[in-house]
mmCIF file of N, CA and C in Angstrom:
data_model
loop_
_atom_site.group_PDB
_atom_site.id
_atom_site.type_symbol
_atom_site.label_atom_id
_atom_site.label_comp_id
_atom_site.label_asym_id
_atom_site.label_seq_id
_atom_site.Cartn_x
_atom_site.Cartn_y
_atom_site.Cartn_z
ATOM 1 N N LEU V 25 12.103 -14.948 -7.779
ATOM 2 C CA LEU V 25 10.841 -14.270 -8.115
ATOM 3 C C LEU V 25 10.991 -12.831 -8.681
ATOM 4 N N LYS V 26 11.968 -12.146 -8.236
ATOM 5 C CA LYS V 26 12.215 -10.761 -8.671
ATOM 6 C C LYS V 26 12.386 -10.716 -10.222
ATOM 7 N N GLU V 27 13.042 -11.667 -10.800
ATOM 8 C CA GLU V 27 13.224 -11.624 -12.189
ATOM 9 C C GLU V 27 11.959 -11.892 -12.979
ATOM 10 N N LEU V 28 10.870 -12.395 -12.338
ATOM 11 C CA LEU V 28 9.539 -12.516 -13.053
ATOM 12 C C LEU V 28 8.778 -11.216 -13.160
ATOM 13 N N ILE V 29 9.196 -10.221 -12.437
ATOM 14 C CA ILE V 29 8.517 -8.958 -12.400
ATOM 15 C C ILE V 29 9.195 -8.028 -13.324
ATOM 16 N N PRO V 30 8.510 -7.555 -14.408
ATOM 17 C CA PRO V 30 9.123 -6.657 -15.344
ATOM 18 C C PRO V 30 9.787 -5.385 -14.650
ATOM 19 N N ARG V 31 10.889 -4.945 -15.173
ATOM 20 C CA ARG V 31 11.584 -3.904 -14.560
ATOM 21 C C ARG V 31 10.777 -2.628 -14.374
ATOM 22 N N GLU V 32 9.934 -2.327 -15.353
ATOM 23 C CA GLU V 32 9.068 -1.064 -15.188
ATOM 24 C C GLU V 32 8.073 -1.069 -14.014
ATOM 25 N N PHE V 33 7.785 -2.248 -13.586
ATOM 26 C CA PHE V 33 6.863 -2.400 -12.453
ATOM 27 C C PHE V 33 7.639 -2.349 -11.083
ATOM 28 N N ARG V 34 8.864 -2.512 -11.119
ATOM 29 C CA ARG V 34 9.646 -2.598 -9.804
ATOM 30 C C ARG V 34 9.795 -1.154 -9.196
ATOM 31 N N LEU V 35 9.592 -0.192 -9.949
ATOM 32 C CA LEU V 35 9.704 1.190 -9.370
ATOM 33 C C LEU V 35 8.317 1.747 -9.046
ATOM 34 N N MET V 36 7.352 0.947 -8.930
ATOM 35 C CA MET V 36 6.017 1.428 -8.493
ATOM 36 C C MET V 36 5.996 1.917 -7.057
ATOM 37 N N ARG V 37 5.265 2.912 -6.871
ATOM 38 C CA ARG V 37 5.091 3.455 -5.479
ATOM 39 C C ARG V 37 3.734 2.928 -4.972
ATOM 40 N N ILE V 38 3.857 2.212 -3.845
ATOM 41 C CA ILE V 38 2.658 1.461 -3.286
ATOM 42 C C ILE V 38 2.358 2.049 -1.928
ATOM 43 N N ALA V 39 1.114 2.489 -1.660
ATOM 44 C CA ALA V 39 0.629 2.914 -0.326
ATOM 45 C C ALA V 39 -0.156 1.746 0.250
ATOM 46 N N ILE V 40 0.286 1.476 1.502
ATOM 47 C CA ILE V 40 -0.434 0.400 2.239
ATOM 48 C C ILE V 40 -1.070 0.889 3.492
ATOM 49 N N LEU V 41 -2.370 0.576 3.610
ATOM 50 C CA LEU V 41 -3.142 0.885 4.793
ATOM 51 C C LEU V 41 -3.356 -0.468 5.567
ATOM 52 N N GLU V 42 -2.643 -0.593 6.736
ATOM 53 C CA GLU V 42 -2.823 -1.823 7.526
ATOM 54 C C GLU V 42 -2.594 -1.397 8.986
ATOM 55 N N ASP V 43 -3.510 -1.639 9.877
ATOM 56 C CA ASP V 43 -3.317 -1.302 11.251
ATOM 57 C C ASP V 43 -2.699 -2.385 12.140
ATOM 58 N N GLU V 44 -2.521 -3.581 11.646
ATOM 59 C CA GLU V 44 -1.903 -4.640 12.345
ATOM 60 C C GLU V 44 -0.373 -4.699 11.991
ATOM 61 N N PRO V 45 0.554 -4.370 12.914
ATOM 62 C CA PRO V 45 1.949 -4.180 12.563
ATOM 63 C C PRO V 45 2.562 -5.404 11.997
ATOM 64 N N HIS V 46 2.195 -6.611 12.450
ATOM 65 C CA HIS V 46 2.848 -7.848 11.957
ATOM 66 C C HIS V 46 2.424 -8.060 10.474
ATOM 67 N N LEU V 47 1.176 -7.694 10.103
ATOM 68 C CA LEU V 47 0.769 -7.876 8.720
ATOM 69 C C LEU V 47 1.477 -6.823 7.784
ATOM 70 N N ALA V 48 1.528 -5.604 8.313
ATOM 71 C CA ALA V 48 2.226 -4.537 7.579
ATOM 72 C C ALA V 48 3.643 -4.883 7.271
ATOM 73 N N ARG V 49 4.316 -5.449 8.349
ATOM 74 C CA ARG V 49 5.758 -5.726 8.167
ATOM 75 C C ARG V 49 5.993 -6.799 7.094
ATOM 76 N N GLN V 50 5.053 -7.805 7.127
ATOM 77 C CA GLN V 50 5.154 -8.872 6.103
ATOM 78 C C GLN V 50 4.953 -8.298 4.671
ATOM 79 N N LEU V 51 3.968 -7.452 4.542
ATOM 80 C CA LEU V 51 3.783 -6.862 3.240
ATOM 81 C C LEU V 51 4.881 -5.997 2.760
ATOM 82 N N LEU V 52 5.384 -5.105 3.722
ATOM 83 C CA LEU V 52 6.563 -4.307 3.401
ATOM 84 C C LEU V 52 7.803 -5.096 3.029
ATOM 85 N N ASP V 53 8.103 -5.985 3.856
ATOM 86 C CA ASP V 53 9.273 -6.837 3.593
ATOM 87 C C ASP V 53 9.271 -7.498 2.303
ATOM 88 N N GLY V 54 8.102 -8.129 1.957
ATOM 89 C CA GLY V 54 7.959 -8.829 0.705
ATOM 90 C C GLY V 54 8.109 -7.946 -0.479
ATOM 91 N N LEU V 55 7.354 -6.834 -0.435
ATOM 92 C CA LEU V 55 7.321 -5.926 -1.585
ATOM 93 C C LEU V 55 8.659 -5.230 -1.775
ATOM 94 N N ARG V 56 9.281 -4.775 -0.707
ATOM 95 C CA ARG V 56 10.587 -4.109 -0.770
ATOM 96 C C ARG V 56 11.623 -5.054 -1.309
ATOM 97 N N ALA V 57 11.616 -6.352 -0.917
ATOM 98 C CA ALA V 57 12.591 -7.298 -1.356
ATOM 99 C C ALA V 57 12.475 -7.505 -2.920
ATOM 100 N N ARG V 58 11.321 -7.109 -3.455
ATOM 101 C CA ARG V 58 11.135 -7.194 -4.890
ATOM 102 C C ARG V 58 11.242 -5.838 -5.583
ATOM 103 N N GLN V 59 11.877 -4.921 -4.875
ATOM 104 C CA GLN V 59 12.217 -3.586 -5.414
ATOM 105 C C GLN V 59 10.968 -2.619 -5.592
ATOM 106 N N PHE V 60 9.930 -2.833 -4.853
ATOM 107 C CA PHE V 60 8.875 -1.904 -4.846
ATOM 108 C C PHE V 60 9.176 -0.817 -3.800
ATOM 109 N N GLU V 61 8.708 0.426 -4.010
ATOM 110 C CA GLU V 61 8.823 1.477 -3.116
ATOM 111 C C GLU V 61 7.473 1.548 -2.389
ATOM 112 N N CYS V 62 7.500 1.282 -1.052
ATOM 113 C CA CYS V 62 6.286 1.187 -0.268
ATOM 114 C C CYS V 62 6.238 2.177 0.815
ATOM 115 N N GLU V 63 5.081 2.636 1.128
ATOM 116 C CA GLU V 63 4.818 3.576 2.269
ATOM 117 C C GLU V 63 3.679 3.002 3.061
ATOM 118 N N HIS V 64 3.838 2.810 4.380
ATOM 119 C CA HIS V 64 2.894 2.241 5.204
ATOM 120 C C HIS V 64 2.137 3.299 6.064
ATOM 121 N N PHE V 65 0.811 3.066 6.172
ATOM 122 C CA PHE V 65 0.041 3.968 7.007
ATOM 123 C C PHE V 65 -0.825 3.091 7.946
ATOM 124 N N GLY V 66 -0.808 3.420 9.210
ATOM 125 C CA GLY V 66 -1.587 2.689 10.153
ATOM 126 C C GLY V 66 -3.045 3.072 10.495
ATOM 127 N N THR V 67 -3.340 4.253 9.952
ATOM 128 C CA THR V 67 -4.694 4.806 10.180
ATOM 129 C C THR V 67 -5.199 5.232 8.856
ATOM 130 N N GLY V 68 -6.599 5.204 8.763
ATOM 131 C CA GLY V 68 -7.277 5.685 7.595
ATOM 132 C C GLY V 68 -7.048 7.185 7.397
ATOM 133 N N GLN V 69 -6.952 7.894 8.448
ATOM 134 C CA GLN V 69 -6.714 9.374 8.307
ATOM 135 C C GLN V 69 -5.401 9.760 7.716
ATOM 136 N N SER V 70 -4.356 9.035 8.165
ATOM 137 C CA SER V 70 -3.017 9.332 7.577
ATOM 138 C C SER V 70 -2.926 8.822 6.122
ATOM 139 N N PHE V 71 -3.517 7.662 5.877
ATOM 140 C CA PHE V 71 -3.599 7.124 4.502
ATOM 141 C C PHE V 71 -4.359 8.045 3.572
ATOM 142 N N SER V 72 -5.458 8.505 4.034
ATOM 143 C CA SER V 72 -6.301 9.395 3.170
ATOM 144 C C SER V 72 -5.569 10.746 2.872
ATOM 145 N N HIS V 73 -4.917 11.252 3.891
ATOM 146 C CA HIS V 73 -4.150 12.503 3.724
ATOM 147 C C HIS V 73 -3.020 12.262 2.784
ATOM 148 N N ALA V 74 -2.309 11.149 2.850
ATOM 149 C CA ALA V 74 -1.098 10.829 1.897
ATOM 150 C C ALA V 74 -1.562 10.668 0.478
ATOM 151 N N VAL V 75 -2.656 9.925 0.222
ATOM 152 C CA VAL V 75 -3.084 9.642 -1.104
ATOM 153 C C VAL V 75 -3.744 10.884 -1.771
ATOM 154 N N SER V 76 -4.089 11.851 -1.008
ATOM 155 C CA SER V 76 -4.697 13.070 -1.574
ATOM 156 C C SER V 76 -3.619 14.036 -1.816
ATOM 157 N N HIS V 77 -2.369 13.831 -1.269
ATOM 158 C CA HIS V 77 -1.303 14.816 -1.458
ATOM 159 C C HIS V 77 -0.081 14.274 -2.182
ATOM 160 N N ALA V 78 -0.122 12.956 -2.490
ATOM 161 C CA ALA V 78 1.045 12.349 -3.158
ATOM 162 C C ALA V 78 0.558 11.387 -4.203
ATOM 163 N N SER V 79 1.406 10.989 -5.118
ATOM 164 C CA SER V 79 1.081 10.094 -6.198
ATOM 165 C C SER V 79 1.563 8.742 -5.850
ATOM 166 N N PHE V 80 0.653 7.752 -5.933
ATOM 167 C CA PHE V 80 0.903 6.318 -5.762
ATOM 168 C C PHE V 80 0.415 5.588 -7.058
ATOM 169 N N ASP V 81 1.089 4.488 -7.360
ATOM 170 C CA ASP V 81 0.677 3.707 -8.442
ATOM 171 C C ASP V 81 -0.288 2.566 -8.054
ATOM 172 N N LEU V 82 -0.205 2.202 -6.728
ATOM 173 C CA LEU V 82 -1.079 1.130 -6.317
ATOM 174 C C LEU V 82 -1.482 1.442 -4.814
ATOM 175 N N LEU V 83 -2.658 1.208 -4.374
ATOM 176 C CA LEU V 83 -3.153 1.302 -3.075
ATOM 177 C C LEU V 83 -3.551 -0.077 -2.571
ATOM 178 N N ILE V 84 -2.960 -0.448 -1.460
ATOM 179 C CA ILE V 84 -3.344 -1.719 -0.794
ATOM 180 C C ILE V 84 -4.011 -1.327 0.547
ATOM 181 N N MET V 85 -5.295 -1.615 0.665
ATOM 182 C CA MET V 85 -6.085 -1.226 1.882
ATOM 183 C C MET V 85 -6.596 -2.424 2.632
ATOM 184 N N ASP V 86 -6.525 -2.369 3.923
ATOM 185 C CA ASP V 86 -7.021 -3.259 4.823
ATOM 186 C C ASP V 86 -8.598 -3.110 4.726
ATOM 187 N N TRP V 87 -9.312 -4.127 4.188
ATOM 188 C CA TRP V 87 -10.665 -4.042 3.936
ATOM 189 C C TRP V 87 -11.481 -3.686 5.186
ATOM 190 N N GLN V 88 -11.105 -4.250 6.431
ATOM 191 C CA GLN V 88 -11.778 -3.983 7.589
ATOM 192 C C GLN V 88 -11.760 -2.551 7.965
ATOM 193 N N GLN V 89 -10.706 -1.836 7.643
ATOM 194 C CA GLN V 89 -10.590 -0.388 7.927
ATOM 195 C C GLN V 89 -11.538 0.386 6.903
ATOM 196 N N VAL V 90 -11.703 -0.117 5.732
ATOM 197 C CA VAL V 90 -12.590 0.562 4.767
ATOM 198 C C VAL V 90 -14.055 0.296 5.212
ATOM 199 N N GLU V 91 -14.287 -0.864 5.691
ATOM 200 C CA GLU V 91 -15.710 -1.193 6.143
ATOM 201 C C GLU V 91 -16.026 -0.386 7.330
ATOM 202 N N THR V 92 -15.150 -0.125 8.158
ATOM 203 C CA THR V 92 -15.499 0.644 9.514
ATOM 204 C C THR V 92 -15.418 2.094 9.200
ATOM 205 N N GLY V 93 -15.156 2.532 7.948
ATOM 206 C CA GLY V 93 -15.153 3.954 7.694
ATOM 207 C C GLY V 93 -13.907 4.683 7.795
ATOM 208 N N MET V 94 -12.777 4.014 8.328
ATOM 209 C CA MET V 94 -11.555 4.733 8.384
ATOM 210 C C MET V 94 -11.012 5.204 7.135
ATOM 211 N N ALA V 95 -11.279 4.469 6.057
ATOM 212 C CA ALA V 95 -10.685 4.886 4.708
ATOM 213 C C ALA V 95 -11.883 4.968 3.713
ATOM 214 N N HIS V 96 -13.044 5.135 4.183
ATOM 215 C CA HIS V 96 -14.179 5.189 3.419
ATOM 216 C C HIS V 96 -14.160 6.221 2.347
ATOM 217 N N GLY V 97 -13.717 7.395 2.731
ATOM 218 C CA GLY V 97 -13.559 8.539 1.692
ATOM 219 C C GLY V 97 -12.671 8.193 0.537
ATOM 220 N N VAL V 98 -11.565 7.521 0.902
ATOM 221 C CA VAL V 98 -10.638 7.195 -0.138
ATOM 222 C C VAL V 98 -11.329 6.109 -1.059
ATOM 223 N N ALA V 99 -11.856 5.122 -0.520
ATOM 224 C CA ALA V 99 -12.541 4.097 -1.314
ATOM 225 C C ALA V 99 -13.576 4.615 -2.215
ATOM 226 N N GLU V 100 -14.396 5.622 -1.663
ATOM 227 C CA GLU V 100 -15.440 6.159 -2.509
ATOM 228 C C GLU V 100 -14.946 7.008 -3.585
ATOM 229 N N GLY V 101 -13.774 7.639 -3.380
ATOM 230 C CA GLY V 101 -13.185 8.528 -4.357
ATOM 231 C C GLY V 101 -12.474 7.976 -5.489
ATOM 232 N N LEU V 102 -12.312 6.594 -5.408
ATOM 233 C CA LEU V 102 -11.540 5.879 -6.502
ATOM 234 C C LEU V 102 -12.437 5.604 -7.662
ATOM 235 N N PRO V 103 -11.834 5.646 -8.835
ATOM 236 C CA PRO V 103 -12.663 5.343 -10.032
ATOM 237 C C PRO V 103 -13.058 3.858 -10.100
#
């Protein structure tokens, strides 16, 4: 599968907001195996802080956390 992903996309920085450790581990393992650079955040607060102070190419957010307000500010601030 790695060969199906263009080389320029393999260096993408991805921020992941997921509070369930087993789901986060599956996402991280799968994406890192395909050469993506990933950073995991378990709380909306740490996620919001990171995305406001660092550059990421893609944000993957646990929708339940967004709905409960943990990452609501991030979701509202996106274009």
